Coordinates of C-alpha atoms in Angstrom, one line a residue:
M1 CA 0.0 0.0 0.0
T2 CA 1.5 3.4 -0.9
T3 CA 2.2 5.7 1.9
Y4 CA 2.4 9.5 1.6
E5 CA 3.8 12.5 3.5
V6 CA 1.0 15.0 3.1
N7 CA 1.8 18.8 3.9
F8 CA -0.9 20.6 5.8
D9 CA -0.3 24.3 5.4
G10 CA -2.0 27.0 7.4
L11 CA -4.0 29.3 5.1
I12 CA -3.0 32.6 6.2
G13 CA -5.8 34.7 7.7
P14 CA -7.2 38.0 7.1
T15 CA -5.9 39.7 10.3
H16 CA -2.2 38.9 9.7
H17 CA -0.4 41.8 11.3
Y18 CA 3.0 42.6 12.8
G19 CA 2.1 42.8 16.7
G20 CA 5.6 41.9 17.6
L21 CA 4.0 39.4 20.0
S22 CA 6.7 36.6 20.2
Q23 CA 9.7 37.2 22.6
G24 CA 12.8 35.4 21.4
N25 CA 11.5 35.6 17.7
L26 CA 13.9 38.4 16.2
A27 CA 12.0 38.9 13.1
S28 CA 8.6 39.2 15.0
T29 CA 10.0 41.8 17.4
E30 CA 12.2 43.7 14.6
H31 CA 8.9 44.2 12.5
R32 CA 6.7 45.1 15.4
H33 CA 4.0 47.5 14.4
S34 CA 5.1 47.6 10.7
V35 CA 2.6 47.7 7.9
S36 CA 1.5 44.1 6.9
S37 CA -0.4 42.9 3.8
P38 CA -2.7 40.2 4.7
R39 CA -3.6 39.8 1.0
S40 CA 0.0 39.4 0.0
A41 CA 0.6 37.1 2.8
A42 CA -2.1 34.7 2.0
L43 CA -1.3 34.6 -1.7
Q44 CA 2.3 33.9 -1.1
G45 CA 1.4 31.0 1.2
L46 CA -0.9 29.6 -1.5
A47 CA 1.7 30.1 -4.1
K48 CA 4.1 27.8 -2.0
M49 CA 1.3 25.2 -1.6
K50 CA 0.6 25.2 -5.3
R51 CA 4.3 24.8 -6.0
V52 CA 4.4 21.7 -3.8
A53 CA 1.1 20.2 -5.2
D54 CA 2.4 20.8 -8.7
M55 CA 5.4 18.3 -7.9
G56 CA 2.7 15.5 -7.3
I57 CA 3.1 15.7 -3.6
P58 CA -0.2 15.7 -1.5
Q59 CA -0.9 19.3 -0.3
A60 CA -3.7 20.1 2.1
F61 CA -4.5 23.0 4.2
L62 CA -6.1 24.1 7.5
P63 CA -8.5 27.0 7.5
P64 CA -7.7 30.4 9.5
Q65 CA -9.1 30.5 13.0
F66 CA -11.7 33.2 13.6
R67 CA -10.4 36.5 14.9
P68 CA -10.6 38.4 17.0
D69 CA -11.0 35.9 19.8
L70 CA -13.7 37.7 21.5
P71 CA -13.9 35.1 24.6
F72 CA -10.2 36.0 25.3
L73 CA -11.1 39.7 25.5
E74 CA -14.3 38.9 27.6
E75 CA -12.0 37.0 30.0
H76 CA -10.1 40.2 30.4
G77 CA -13.3 42.2 31.5
F78 CA -14.5 43.6 28.2
A79 CA -18.2 43.4 27.6
G80 CA -20.9 44.5 25.1
S81 CA -21.3 44.0 21.5
P82 CA -18.3 42.7 19.4
Q83 CA -17.8 46.3 18.2
E84 CA -17.9 47.7 21.7
I85 CA -15.5 45.0 22.9
V86 CA -12.9 45.8 20.1
S87 CA -13.2 49.6 20.5
T88 CA -12.9 49.6 24.4
A89 CA -10.0 47.1 24.1
Y90 CA -8.1 49.1 21.8
Q91 CA -8.5 52.3 24.0
E92 CA -7.5 50.4 27.3
R93 CA -5.4 47.6 26.3
P94 CA -4.2 47.6 22.6
D95 CA -1.8 44.8 23.4
L96 CA -4.6 42.5 24.2
L97 CA -6.5 43.6 21.1
S98 CA -3.5 42.6 19.1
I99 CA -3.2 39.2 20.8
A100 CA -7.0 38.5 20.2
Y101 CA -6.5 39.5 16.4
S102 CA -3.2 37.4 15.9
A103 CA -3.3 35.1 12.8
S104 CA -0.5 33.1 14.2
A105 CA -2.3 29.8 13.7
M106 CA -1.1 29.9 10.2
W107 CA 2.3 28.3 11.3
T108 CA 0.9 24.9 11.5
A109 CA 4.4 23.3 12.4
N110 CA 3.1 24.4 15.9
A111 CA -0.3 22.9 15.5
A112 CA 0.5 19.4 16.9
T113 CA 3.1 16.6 17.1
V114 CA 2.2 13.8 14.8
S115 CA 3.2 10.1 14.8
P116 CA 2.3 7.9 11.8
S117 CA 0.5 4.6 12.3
S118 CA 3.7 2.6 11.5
D119 CA 5.3 4.1 14.5
C120 CA 2.4 3.6 17.0
V121 CA 1.6 0.5 19.0
D122 CA -2.0 0.6 18.1
G123 CA -1.4 1.1 14.3
R124 CA -3.3 4.4 14.3
V125 CA -2.0 7.9 13.5
H126 CA -1.6 9.9 16.6
F127 CA -1.8 13.7 17.0
T128 CA -1.3 15.8 20.2
P129 CA -2.2 19.4 19.7
A130 CA 0.3 21.9 21.0
N131 CA -0.8 23.9 24.0
L132 CA 1.6 26.8 23.1
Q133 CA 1.3 28.0 26.7
T134 CA 4.4 30.1 26.6
M135 CA 3.0 33.0 24.4
P136 CA -0.5 34.2 25.1
H137 CA -1.3 34.9 21.5
R138 CA -0.4 31.3 20.6
A139 CA -2.1 29.6 23.5
L140 CA -5.4 30.9 22.0
E141 CA -5.0 28.4 19.3
A142 CA -5.1 25.0 21.0
R143 CA -8.7 24.6 21.5
N144 CA -9.8 25.3 18.0
T145 CA -6.8 23.5 16.6
T146 CA -8.0 20.4 18.4
K147 CA -11.5 20.8 17.1
T148 CA -10.2 21.3 13.5
L149 CA -8.0 18.1 13.5
R150 CA -10.8 16.0 15.0
S151 CA -13.1 17.2 12.3
I152 CA -10.5 16.2 9.6
F153 CA -9.2 13.1 11.3
H154 CA -12.5 11.9 12.5
D155 CA -12.2 8.1 11.9
A156 CA -11.5 6.7 15.4
N157 CA -10.3 3.4 13.8
R158 CA -7.4 5.2 12.1
F159 CA -6.7 8.4 14.0
E160 CA -6.4 9.5 17.6
V161 CA -6.5 13.1 18.2
H162 CA -5.5 13.6 22.0
D163 CA -6.3 16.6 24.2
P164 CA -3.4 19.0 24.4
L165 CA -1.0 18.6 27.4
P166 CA -2.0 20.7 30.5
S167 CA -1.4 24.3 29.7
V168 CA 1.3 24.8 32.5
P169 CA 5.0 25.6 32.2
E170 CA 6.0 22.0 33.3
T171 CA 4.3 20.6 30.1
S172 CA 5.0 23.4 27.7
D173 CA 4.6 22.2 24.1
E174 CA 5.1 23.8 20.8
G175 CA 4.3 20.9 18.4
A176 CA 6.2 19.5 15.4
A177 CA 8.6 22.6 15.3
N178 CA 10.5 20.7 17.9
H179 CA 9.9 17.1 16.4
T180 CA 11.5 15.4 13.5
R181 CA 11.0 11.9 12.0
F182 CA 13.5 9.9 10.2
C183 CA 12.8 6.9 8.1
R184 CA 14.1 4.7 5.3
S185 CA 10.8 5.2 3.4
Y186 CA 7.4 6.7 4.6
D187 CA 5.8 3.3 5.2
S188 CA 8.6 1.9 7.3
T189 CA 9.1 2.4 11.1
G190 CA 10.8 5.6 11.9
V191 CA 13.0 7.2 14.6
E192 CA 11.5 10.2 16.2
L193 CA 13.6 13.1 17.5
F194 CA 12.2 15.3 20.2
V195 CA 13.9 18.4 21.2
F196 CA 13.3 20.5 24.4
G197 CA 14.6 23.7 25.7
R198 CA 13.9 23.0 29.5
D199 CA 14.3 20.0 31.8
G200 CA 12.8 20.8 35.1
D201 CA 15.6 21.9 37.4
N202 CA 18.4 20.1 35.4
D203 CA 19.2 23.0 33.0
P204 CA 23.0 24.0 33.5
S205 CA 22.3 27.4 32.2
L206 CA 19.0 29.3 31.3
P207 CA 18.8 31.3 28.1
R208 CA 17.4 35.0 28.4
F209 CA 14.7 34.1 25.8
P210 CA 12.0 31.6 26.8
A211 CA 12.8 27.9 26.3
R212 CA 9.4 27.0 25.1
Q213 CA 9.4 23.2 24.9
T214 CA 10.0 21.0 28.0
R215 CA 11.5 17.6 28.3
A216 CA 8.2 16.6 30.4
A217 CA 6.0 17.4 27.4
C218 CA 8.2 15.3 25.1
D219 CA 8.0 12.4 27.4
A220 CA 4.4 12.7 27.7
I221 CA 3.8 12.7 23.9
A222 CA 5.9 9.7 23.2
S223 CA 4.1 7.9 25.9
T224 CA 0.5 8.7 24.8
H225 CA 1.4 8.1 21.2
G226 CA 2.4 4.5 22.1
L227 CA 5.9 4.9 20.7
N228 CA 8.8 2.6 21.1
L229 CA 11.2 4.4 23.3
D230 CA 14.1 2.6 21.8
R231 CA 13.4 4.5 18.6
C232 CA 13.1 7.9 20.2
V233 CA 15.9 10.4 20.8
F234 CA 15.4 13.4 23.2
A235 CA 17.8 16.2 22.6
H236 CA 18.3 19.5 24.6
Q237 CA 18.4 22.7 22.7
H238 CA 21.7 24.7 23.0
P239 CA 21.0 27.7 25.2
N240 CA 23.2 29.8 23.0
A241 CA 21.0 29.0 20.1
I242 CA 17.8 30.1 21.9
D243 CA 19.5 33.4 22.8
A244 CA 20.4 33.8 19.0
G245 CA 16.8 33.6 18.1
V246 CA 16.3 29.9 17.7
F247 CA 12.9 29.7 19.4
H248 CA 12.2 26.3 17.9
N249 CA 14.4 23.5 16.7
D250 CA 13.1 24.0 13.1
V251 CA 15.1 27.1 13.1
I252 CA 18.4 25.4 13.6
S253 CA 17.9 21.8 11.9
V254 CA 15.9 20.0 9.4
G255 CA 15.4 16.4 8.6
N256 CA 13.5 14.2 6.2
Q257 CA 13.7 10.4 5.7
T258 CA 17.5 9.6 5.6
L259 CA 18.9 13.1 5.8
H260 CA 19.5 15.2 8.7
L261 CA 20.9 18.9 8.1
V262 CA 22.0 20.3 11.5
H263 CA 23.9 23.4 12.7
Q264 CA 27.0 22.9 15.0
F265 CA 25.2 24.7 17.8
A266 CA 21.7 22.9 17.7
F267 CA 22.1 20.9 20.7
A268 CA 23.7 21.2 24.1
D269 CA 25.1 17.7 23.8
Q270 CA 25.4 17.3 20.0
D271 CA 27.8 14.6 19.8
R272 CA 25.7 12.3 21.9
V273 CA 22.5 13.2 20.2
L274 CA 23.9 12.5 16.7
A275 CA 25.4 9.3 17.9
D276 CA 22.1 8.2 19.5
L277 CA 20.2 8.9 16.2
A278 CA 22.6 7.0 14.3
D279 CA 22.4 4.1 16.6
C280 CA 18.5 4.0 16.6
F281 CA 18.4 4.4 13.0
G282 CA 21.1 2.0 11.9
P283 CA 22.9 2.3 8.7
G284 CA 21.9 4.7 6.1
L285 CA 21.2 7.9 8.1
Q286 CA 23.3 11.0 6.7
Q287 CA 23.7 13.7 9.1
V288 CA 25.4 16.9 7.9
V289 CA 26.5 19.2 10.3
V290 CA 27.0 22.8 9.1
P291 CA 29.9 24.6 11.1
D292 CA 29.2 28.0 12.8
H293 CA 32.3 29.4 11.0
E294 CA 30.4 28.7 7.6
L295 CA 26.9 29.5 8.6
P296 CA 27.1 31.8 11.9
L297 CA 24.0 31.4 14.1
A298 CA 23.1 35.0 13.2
D299 CA 23.0 34.1 9.5
A300 CA 21.1 30.9 10.1
V301 CA 18.4 32.8 12.0
Q302 CA 18.3 35.8 9.5
S303 CA 18.2 33.5 6.3
Y304 CA 15.9 30.7 7.9
F305 CA 18.0 28.3 6.0
F306 CA 17.2 25.5 8.3
N307 CA 13.4 26.3 8.1
S308 CA 13.4 25.2 4.6
Q309 CA 11.4 22.3 3.5
L310 CA 13.2 19.1 2.5
I311 CA 10.9 17.3 0.2
S312 CA 11.2 13.9 -1.1
T313 CA 10.6 13.9 -5.0
A314 CA 11.7 10.4 -5.9
P315 CA 13.5 7.5 -4.0
N316 CA 16.6 9.0 -2.5
Q317 CA 16.1 12.3 -4.1
M318 CA 15.1 15.5 -2.4
L319 CA 14.2 19.1 -3.1
L320 CA 15.3 21.9 -0.8
L321 CA 12.6 24.7 -0.7
C322 CA 14.1 27.7 0.8
P323 CA 13.0 31.1 1.6
I324 CA 14.0 33.6 -0.9
E325 CA 16.2 35.3 1.9
C326 CA 18.5 32.5 1.6
S327 CA 19.5 33.5 -1.9
E328 CA 20.2 37.1 -0.5
N329 CA 22.4 35.9 2.4
E330 CA 26.0 34.9 1.2
P331 CA 26.9 32.3 3.8
A332 CA 23.5 30.6 3.3
N333 CA 24.0 30.5 -0.5
Q334 CA 27.4 29.0 0.0
I335 CA 25.9 26.2 2.1
I336 CA 23.3 25.6 -0.6
A337 CA 25.8 25.5 -3.3
S338 CA 28.1 23.1 -1.3
L339 CA 24.9 20.8 -0.6
L340 CA 24.0 20.7 -4.2
M341 CA 27.6 19.5 -5.2
A342 CA 28.0 17.0 -2.4
D343 CA 27.0 13.4 -2.0
N344 CA 23.5 13.6 -0.5
P345 CA 20.1 13.1 -1.6
I346 CA 19.5 16.8 -2.5
R347 CA 19.2 17.3 -6.3
D348 CA 17.7 20.8 -6.4
C349 CA 17.0 24.0 -4.6
Q350 CA 14.1 26.3 -5.2
F351 CA 13.5 29.7 -3.5
V352 CA 10.2 30.9 -2.4
D353 CA 8.8 34.3 -1.6
L354 CA 7.2 34.3 1.8
R355 CA 8.2 37.7 3.0
E356 CA 5.1 38.6 4.7
S357 CA 5.3 35.2 6.9
M358 CA 9.1 35.7 7.3
Q359 CA 8.7 39.2 8.6
N360 CA 6.5 37.9 11.3
G361 CA 8.8 35.1 12.1
G362 CA 7.9 32.0 10.1
G363 CA 9.4 30.3 7.0
P364 CA 8.3 27.5 4.7
A365 CA 8.7 24.8 7.4
C366 CA 6.8 26.9 9.9
L367 CA 3.7 27.1 7.6
R368 CA 3.4 23.2 7.4
L369 CA 2.5 20.3 9.4
R370 CA 3.8 17.0 8.0
V371 CA 1.4 14.0 8.1
V372 CA 2.3 10.5 6.9
L373 CA -0.8 8.8 5.7
T374 CA -1.4 5.3 4.0
E375 CA -3.8 5.3 1.1
D376 CA -6.7 4.1 3.3
E377 CA -5.9 6.7 5.9
R378 CA -5.8 9.5 3.2
A379 CA -9.2 8.3 1.8
A380 CA -10.7 8.7 5.3
I381 CA -10.4 12.4 5.4
P382 CA -12.3 15.1 3.7
E383 CA -11.3 15.9 0.0
S384 CA -12.1 19.5 0.7
V385 CA -8.9 20.0 2.6
F386 CA -6.8 19.0 -0.3
L387 CA -5.3 21.6 -2.7
T388 CA -6.4 20.9 -6.3
D389 CA -6.0 23.3 -9.1
R390 CA -9.8 24.3 -8.8
R391 CA -9.3 24.8 -5.0
Y392 CA -6.3 26.8 -5.6
H393 CA -7.9 29.3 -7.8
E394 CA -11.0 29.6 -5.6
L395 CA -8.9 30.3 -2.5
C396 CA -6.9 32.9 -4.5
D397 CA -10.2 34.6 -5.6
W398 CA -11.6 34.5 -2.0
V399 CA -8.5 36.2 -0.7
R400 CA -8.6 38.8 -3.3
K401 CA -12.2 39.5 -2.5
H402 CA -11.9 39.8 1.2
Y403 CA -8.3 40.5 2.4
R404 CA -7.1 44.0 3.0
D405 CA -3.9 45.0 1.0
R406 CA -2.5 46.7 4.2
L407 CA -3.0 46.5 7.8
T408 CA -1.6 48.3 10.7
V409 CA -2.0 47.6 14.5
S410 CA -4.2 50.8 14.7
D411 CA -6.4 49.5 12.0
L412 CA -7.6 46.7 14.5
K413 CA -10.0 49.3 16.1
D414 CA -11.8 49.5 13.0
E415 CA -15.3 48.2 13.4
S416 CA -15.6 47.2 9.7
L417 CA -12.6 44.9 10.1
F418 CA -14.6 42.7 12.4
E419 CA -17.5 42.6 9.8
E420 CA -15.1 41.8 7.0
V421 CA -13.6 38.9 8.6
S422 CA -16.8 37.5 9.6
V423 CA -18.2 37.5 6.1
A424 CA -15.0 36.1 4.8
M425 CA -15.0 33.2 7.3
Q426 CA -18.6 32.4 6.7
E427 CA -17.9 32.3 2.9
L428 CA -14.8 29.9 3.4
H429 CA -16.7 27.5 5.5
A430 CA -19.4 27.3 3.1
M431 CA -17.0 26.8 0.4
L432 CA -15.2 24.0 2.2
D433 CA -18.4 22.5 3.6
F434 CA -16.2 22.2 6.7

């Protein structure tokens, strides 16, 4: 039976703005209160999805979450009609209004951690939606993400969508952005790498930026998914990398099937981590360590080289789909040229323009959740979430019709924005019958 890796990208929502809400994410804070273009952001994201789909790779998407999150504002004491809540919140707590309007659910690498049926003891695909409790604007996502995943992966004989872990610091979970799976083929049993930034009281040094993932969360997910712990590796993020802006592991390493690209300073105990991966996997895992003197941490973060997508295009052949910023960063460009000339599965590199997302702190890999599915499992989820040519053009037309070309933080007080978003989301849900 054929097994696929399906990319579920987040469809960027109509309230995409630069709130500068994500401490430790340098691009987010650098562009705080800049002018955004929700229309361009969504069209750029859709163009990336279309490029992947045109390669014959299954491409799906998750719809935006409705914003503003009025219950969040009501919990902070704002009352009245939606327009009154928005107006008062802007006058008294514009920071809370920005959180309530955040479109950060577009970065579906943080939606959940996913283990395919071939790795799980019960033979089902397991999902644990991320609680994202470190950042208030992201913590809003967990409930609706869980609901969405349960709507899509509704067949209990094939899928298990768990509740998010408790939303407390001890089990802080950021999803697949800190999780990588290696395998010889998508239908074979894999090795799952879990990366964390905090391990209770055992941290030798604490970074100045938040270490968002905990070891306890990783342990809990591996247990509830029914994984073989002999085929799991747990790695501690290097605190220096976190301080350099590596808020998730997918900003400092990327892996796919038999290839692992990793920066020299990705992990605190890097030699042990790479050796454990090699031992768990057995022969055939190629791990390419990029030295800091060739790609300094600052350039890795600025270019988001490691947030590229590694995509299998044929047996033992891969494409590196990089943000266009990599073509403009000389060290990153040199690394790409070296990889294309070296003995590894990468046969091609393409650059994609995601500047709107990048300026808010998310690159190609941030925008997608990888879900390995057999033919039967794929057939058990709604066709409406897959990106066909027709669906692509429908979504582009919908974006052009409903999204603003520019949006500032001060525009969030505009009562008409609430109405625009409401109408757009009603039309999208009708389109998807979702």
